[in-house]
Tab-separated table of C-alpha atoms in Angstrom:
chain	number	residue	atom	x	y	z
A	350	UNK	CA	-0.156	-0.259	0.156
A	351	UNK	CA	2.661	2.657	0.375
A	352	UNK	CA	4.604	1.857	-2.764
A	353	UNK	CA	1.083	2.626	-3.750
A	354	UNK	CA	0.448	5.153	-2.681
A	355	UNK	CA	3.990	6.879	-3.213
A	356	UNK	CA	3.658	6.770	-7.240
A	357	UNK	CA	3.045	9.696	-8.765
A	358	UNK	CA	-0.853	9.530	-9.728
A	359	UNK	CA	-2.255	8.394	-6.259
A	360	UNK	CA	-1.269	11.944	-4.516
A	361	UNK	CA	-4.718	12.889	-5.505
A	362	UNK	CA	-5.085	16.994	-7.140
A	363	UNK	CA	-4.940	19.841	-4.663
A	364	UNK	CA	-7.963	21.336	-5.855
A	365	UNK	CA	-7.671	24.952	-3.999
A	366	UNK	CA	-11.212	25.857	-1.716
A	367	UNK	CA	-11.458	28.780	-4.026
A	368	UNK	CA	-12.420	26.496	-6.379
A	369	UNK	CA	-15.186	24.727	-4.539
A	370	UNK	CA	-16.480	28.347	-3.777
A	371	UNK	CA	-16.543	30.327	-7.400
A	372	UNK	CA	-17.873	26.883	-8.953
A	373	UNK	CA	-20.886	26.989	-5.122
A	374	UNK	CA	-21.503	30.125	-5.911
A	375	UNK	CA	-22.177	29.690	-9.814
A	376	UNK	CA	-24.170	26.525	-9.037
A	377	UNK	CA	-26.567	28.429	-6.598
A	378	UNK	CA	-27.565	30.908	-8.780
A	379	UNK	CA	-27.714	29.231	-12.074
A	380	UNK	CA	-30.606	26.987	-9.527
A	381	UNK	CA	-31.469	30.516	-8.143
A	382	UNK	CA	-32.794	31.513	-11.640
A	383	UNK	CA	-34.221	28.880	-12.623
A	384	UNK	CA	-36.254	28.179	-9.294
A	385	UNK	CA	-37.734	32.213	-10.059
A	386	UNK	CA	-37.970	32.115	-13.546
A	387	UNK	CA	-41.398	28.667	-13.045
A	388	UNK	CA	-42.090	30.727	-10.021
A	389	UNK	CA	-42.903	33.805	-11.856
A	390	UNK	CA	-44.505	32.489	-14.969
A	391	UNK	CA	-47.505	30.783	-14.671
A	392	UNK	CA	-47.092	28.651	-17.937
A	393	UNK	CA	-45.250	26.904	-16.163
A	394	UNK	CA	-47.676	26.562	-12.666
A	395	UNK	CA	-47.410	22.561	-14.525
A	396	UNK	CA	-45.986	18.728	-12.485
A	397	UNK	CA	-43.362	18.937	-15.049
A	398	UNK	CA	-41.966	22.737	-13.952
A	399	UNK	CA	-42.614	21.033	-10.014
A	400	UNK	CA	-40.714	18.187	-11.017
A	401	UNK	CA	-38.201	20.620	-13.211
A	402	UNK	CA	-38.121	22.582	-9.941
A	403	UNK	CA	-37.869	20.796	-6.942
A	404	UNK	CA	-34.824	19.719	-8.920
A	405	UNK	CA	-33.401	22.898	-9.487
A	406	UNK	CA	-34.150	23.455	-5.261
A	407	UNK	CA	-31.749	20.268	-4.221
A	408	UNK	CA	-29.394	21.318	-6.603
A	409	UNK	CA	-29.033	24.538	-5.131
A	410	UNK	CA	-28.607	22.279	-2.139
A	411	UNK	CA	-25.736	20.359	-3.035
A	412	UNK	CA	-24.494	24.157	-3.819
A	413	UNK	CA	-25.283	25.806	0.009
A	414	UNK	CA	-23.996	22.377	1.911
A	415	UNK	CA	-20.607	22.564	0.186
A	416	UNK	CA	-20.885	25.969	0.613
A	417	UNK	CA	-20.973	25.333	4.190
A	418	UNK	CA	-18.623	22.628	4.403
A	419	UNK	CA	-16.175	24.319	3.371
A	420	UNK	CA	-16.398	28.624	4.549
A	421	UNK	CA	-17.295	26.192	7.205
A	422	UNK	CA	-14.083	23.991	7.988
A	423	UNK	CA	-11.922	27.421	6.111
A	424	UNK	CA	-12.785	29.592	9.323
A	425	UNK	CA	-11.939	26.237	11.899
A	426	UNK	CA	-8.468	26.147	10.149
A	427	UNK	CA	-7.784	29.537	10.650
A	428	UNK	CA	-9.254	30.352	14.183
A	429	UNK	CA	-12.391	32.547	13.475
A	430	UNK	CA	-13.997	29.613	15.090
A	431	UNK	CA	-13.274	28.187	17.489
A	432	UNK	CA	-15.157	25.227	19.027
A	433	UNK	CA	-15.766	22.483	20.654
A	434	UNK	CA	-14.271	19.101	19.406
A	435	UNK	CA	-18.409	17.172	20.570
A	436	UNK	CA	-19.748	20.636	18.949
A	437	UNK	CA	-17.146	20.204	15.285
A	438	UNK	CA	-18.871	16.349	14.893
A	439	UNK	CA	-22.085	17.502	15.518
A	440	UNK	CA	-22.410	20.078	12.921
A	441	UNK	CA	-20.624	18.414	10.527
A	442	UNK	CA	-23.059	15.021	10.450
A	443	UNK	CA	-25.815	18.075	10.367
A	444	UNK	CA	-23.625	19.635	6.886
A	445	UNK	CA	-23.382	15.561	6.359
A	446	UNK	CA	-26.657	14.959	6.363
A	447	UNK	CA	-27.843	17.478	4.093
A	448	UNK	CA	-25.405	17.111	1.529
A	449	UNK	CA	-26.419	13.087	1.361
A	450	UNK	CA	-30.359	14.158	1.512
A	451	UNK	CA	-29.944	16.899	-1.132
A	452	UNK	CA	-28.005	13.828	-3.703
A	453	UNK	CA	-30.367	11.287	-3.109
A	454	UNK	CA	-33.176	13.924	-4.755
A	455	UNK	CA	-31.599	15.556	-7.176
A	456	UNK	CA	-30.952	11.695	-8.569
A	457	UNK	CA	-35.070	10.722	-7.320
A	458	UNK	CA	-35.753	14.263	-9.163
A	459	UNK	CA	-33.952	13.307	-12.618
A	460	UNK	CA	-35.677	9.225	-13.337
A	461	UNK	CA	-39.373	11.157	-11.873
A	462	UNK	CA	-38.147	13.785	-14.813
A	463	UNK	CA	-37.701	11.023	-17.063
A	464	UNK	CA	-41.221	8.934	-16.279
A	465	UNK	CA	-43.443	12.433	-16.307
A	466	UNK	CA	-41.310	13.395	-20.320
A	467	UNK	CA	-41.875	9.270	-20.524
A	468	UNK	CA	-45.765	9.580	-19.607
A	469	UNK	CA	-45.387	12.941	-22.344
A	470	UNK	CA	-44.914	10.819	-25.338
A	471	UNK	CA	-46.361	7.661	-24.943
A	472	UNK	CA	-49.524	8.107	-23.055
A	473	UNK	CA	-50.082	12.393	-24.390
A	474	UNK	CA	-54.135	11.693	-24.185
A	475	UNK	CA	-53.933	10.405	-21.368
A	476	UNK	CA	-51.202	12.927	-19.620
A	477	UNK	CA	-52.946	15.024	-17.507
A	478	UNK	CA	-55.144	12.190	-16.066
A	479	UNK	CA	-52.513	10.363	-14.740
A	480	UNK	CA	-50.424	12.732	-14.172
A	481	UNK	CA	-52.738	15.752	-11.715
A	482	UNK	CA	-51.836	18.199	-9.825
A	483	UNK	CA	-52.617	15.653	-6.586
A	484	UNK	CA	-50.594	12.718	-8.080
A	485	UNK	CA	-46.836	15.390	-8.515
A	486	UNK	CA	-47.101	16.609	-5.293
A	487	UNK	CA	-47.505	14.021	-3.002
A	488	UNK	CA	-44.813	12.542	-5.643
A	489	UNK	CA	-42.834	15.060	-4.930
A	490	UNK	CA	-43.612	15.254	-0.630
A	491	UNK	CA	-43.488	11.854	-0.909
A	492	UNK	CA	-39.297	12.050	-2.505
A	493	UNK	CA	-38.645	14.467	-0.063
A	494	UNK	CA	-38.797	12.551	2.735
A	495	UNK	CA	-38.177	10.022	1.642
A	496	UNK	CA	-34.480	11.386	1.327
A	497	UNK	CA	-34.303	13.721	4.712
A	498	UNK	CA	-35.179	9.572	5.932
A	499	UNK	CA	-32.529	8.040	4.015
A	500	UNK	CA	-29.441	10.763	4.694
A	501	UNK	CA	-30.872	10.047	8.436
A	502	UNK	CA	-29.912	6.666	8.167
A	503	UNK	CA	-26.997	6.798	6.030
A	504	UNK	CA	-24.668	8.921	8.202
A	505	UNK	CA	-25.737	7.078	11.446
A	506	UNK	CA	-24.821	4.196	9.494
A	507	UNK	CA	-22.205	5.123	6.752
A	508	UNK	CA	-19.875	2.705	8.526
A	509	UNK	CA	-22.109	-0.538	7.080
A	510	UNK	CA	-21.835	-1.720	3.848
A	511	UNK	CA	-25.322	-3.159	3.500
A	512	UNK	CA	-26.532	0.950	3.816
A	513	UNK	CA	-23.441	2.132	0.492
A	514	UNK	CA	-24.508	-1.191	-0.630
A	515	UNK	CA	-28.355	0.355	-1.098
A	516	UNK	CA	-27.316	4.265	-2.120
A	517	UNK	CA	-24.945	2.199	-5.038
A	518	UNK	CA	-28.027	0.345	-6.147
A	519	UNK	CA	-30.207	3.240	-5.589
A	520	UNK	CA	-27.898	4.927	-8.341
A	521	UNK	CA	-27.693	2.039	-10.037
A	522	UNK	CA	-30.979	1.526	-10.388
A	523	UNK	CA	-32.132	5.326	-11.819
A	524	UNK	CA	-29.167	5.033	-13.969
A	525	UNK	CA	-30.535	1.766	-16.046
A	526	UNK	CA	-34.529	3.472	-15.653
A	527	UNK	CA	-33.622	6.509	-17.250
A	528	UNK	CA	-31.316	4.809	-20.045
A	529	UNK	CA	-34.365	2.350	-21.025
A	530	UNK	CA	-37.134	5.149	-21.177
A	531	UNK	CA	-34.895	7.160	-22.805
A	532	UNK	CA	-33.988	5.562	-25.593
A	533	UNK	CA	-37.476	4.668	-25.796
A	534	UNK	CA	-38.443	7.698	-26.455
A	535	UNK	CA	-35.507	8.504	-28.638
A	536	UNK	CA	-36.125	4.467	-30.632
A	537	UNK	CA	-40.211	6.696	-31.104
A	538	UNK	CA	-39.277	9.772	-32.407
A	539	UNK	CA	-36.982	7.814	-35.107
A	540	UNK	CA	-40.589	6.291	-35.858
A	541	UNK	CA	-42.395	8.942	-36.486
A	542	UNK	CA	-39.349	10.389	-38.917
A	543	UNK	CA	-39.364	7.109	-40.942
A	544	UNK	CA	-43.426	6.995	-40.769
A	545	UNK	CA	-43.492	11.157	-42.464
A	546	UNK	CA	-40.160	10.342	-44.750
A	547	UNK	CA	-41.965	7.631	-46.106
A	548	UNK	CA	-44.560	9.391	-46.891
A	549	UNK	CA	-44.045	12.410	-48.849
A	550	UNK	CA	-43.554	12.192	-52.677
A	551	UNK	CA	-40.742	11.657	-53.758
A	552	UNK	CA	-39.963	10.231	-49.974
A	553	UNK	CA	-36.848	12.121	-48.247
A	554	UNK	CA	-34.502	11.561	-45.364
A	555	UNK	CA	-34.566	13.009	-42.786
A	556	UNK	CA	-31.135	11.918	-41.538
A	557	UNK	CA	-30.749	15.738	-39.804
A	558	UNK	CA	-33.078	14.531	-36.743
A	559	UNK	CA	-31.930	11.570	-35.793
A	560	UNK	CA	-28.598	12.219	-35.760
A	561	UNK	CA	-29.461	15.085	-33.630
A	562	UNK	CA	-32.125	13.101	-31.273
A	563	UNK	CA	-29.037	10.724	-31.045
A	564	UNK	CA	-26.776	13.197	-29.785
A	565	UNK	CA	-28.800	14.716	-27.652
A	566	UNK	CA	-29.191	11.275	-25.790
A	567	UNK	CA	-25.390	11.053	-26.001
A	568	UNK	CA	-24.837	14.549	-24.195
A	569	UNK	CA	-28.237	13.379	-21.264
A	570	UNK	CA	-26.686	10.780	-20.895
A	571	UNK	CA	-23.231	10.671	-21.025
A	572	UNK	CA	-23.310	13.861	-19.121
A	573	UNK	CA	-25.124	12.126	-15.924
A	574	UNK	CA	-22.798	9.830	-16.042
A	575	UNK	CA	-19.021	11.028	-16.972
A	576	UNK	CA	-20.668	13.675	-13.073
A	577	UNK	CA	-22.314	10.697	-10.899
A	578	UNK	CA	-20.141	8.308	-11.853
A	579	UNK	CA	-17.224	8.183	-10.101
A	580	UNK	CA	-18.103	9.506	-6.843
A	581	UNK	CA	-20.685	6.287	-7.116
A	582	UNK	CA	-17.693	4.637	-7.749
A	583	UNK	CA	-15.473	5.024	-5.822
A	584	UNK	CA	-18.745	3.861	-3.058
A	585	UNK	CA	-18.332	0.674	-5.160
A	586	UNK	CA	-14.302	0.459	-3.925
A	587	UNK	CA	-15.043	1.023	-0.457
A	588	UNK	CA	-17.166	-1.944	0.066
A	589	UNK	CA	-14.635	-4.023	-2.683
A	590	UNK	CA	-11.432	-4.066	-1.707
A	591	UNK	CA	-10.559	-0.460	0.561
A	592	UNK	CA	-6.829	-1.474	1.428
A	593	UNK	CA	-6.240	-2.411	-2.428
A	594	UNK	CA	-3.074	-0.144	-3.483
A	595	UNK	CA	-5.152	0.651	-6.028
A	596	UNK	CA	-8.348	1.348	-4.696
A	597	UNK	CA	-6.454	3.602	-1.638
A	598	UNK	CA	-5.504	6.126	-5.440
A	599	UNK	CA	-8.718	5.708	-7.170
A	600	UNK	CA	-9.510	7.062	-3.056
A	601	UNK	CA	-7.362	10.057	-3.357
A	602	UNK	CA	-8.687	11.766	-6.067
A	603	UNK	CA	-12.754	11.863	-3.965
A	604	UNK	CA	-12.367	15.989	-3.847
A	605	UNK	CA	-11.853	15.566	-8.303
A	606	UNK	CA	-15.434	13.622	-7.897
A	607	UNK	CA	-17.109	16.319	-5.540
A	608	UNK	CA	-16.569	18.920	-8.070
A	609	UNK	CA	-17.718	16.996	-11.097
A	610	UNK	CA	-21.331	16.203	-9.342
A	611	UNK	CA	-21.453	20.305	-8.631
A	612	UNK	CA	-20.657	20.955	-11.965
A	613	UNK	CA	-24.022	18.336	-13.013
A	614	UNK	CA	-25.312	21.087	-10.159
């Protein structure tokens, strides 16, 4: 382990605190603008945009919690704040719970938005009877409640591999759900393009529309996997090989994985 950790690439990245603060502030402002736009515009007062608003709030909490943790650490390091170790641990647990809750809720709302889009496309005529405002409110409240409870359990029993496996399984479930739903929606759109082109005289090929749809799908799922994948791969390695030299090298890049999550927000 000592030999592996001493190699150059195992030293991790020295990410300045200013970068965390800058990205956190940018994410906070961007998501505030999203929330403000949805709340101000009456045309956006529908279940679809309420889900997007909740996603923005979740991402905003990711930024706020990271900013709070970074400021808290900086104040302690520079001696501005002087607290007993027990209070510091309590504050750290509260911030960690907020981070976990916002991460779980953010992933959940990404999945809900994918389901909502799927219903919009495949059950267009029945959408308003399926996705009523009451069901949307129940869905949002359930996600926030489940996120709070699960984050409390996660922070309380964070040493348990079972808890980590549950979190990893949740991420994989959301990844597979989004993958299946968006690919199915893309296949339907492609089928419609072929149907339209076959009915035209002479038939025309809509390769541009298919390519645009494929690029959009790749970006959507690619960004999700690139931003969230390393963090959850980190959790997988904690479970399967916590003392392996390769795994300990990978652990040294944890701050980079947090940066990716903030960028996703």
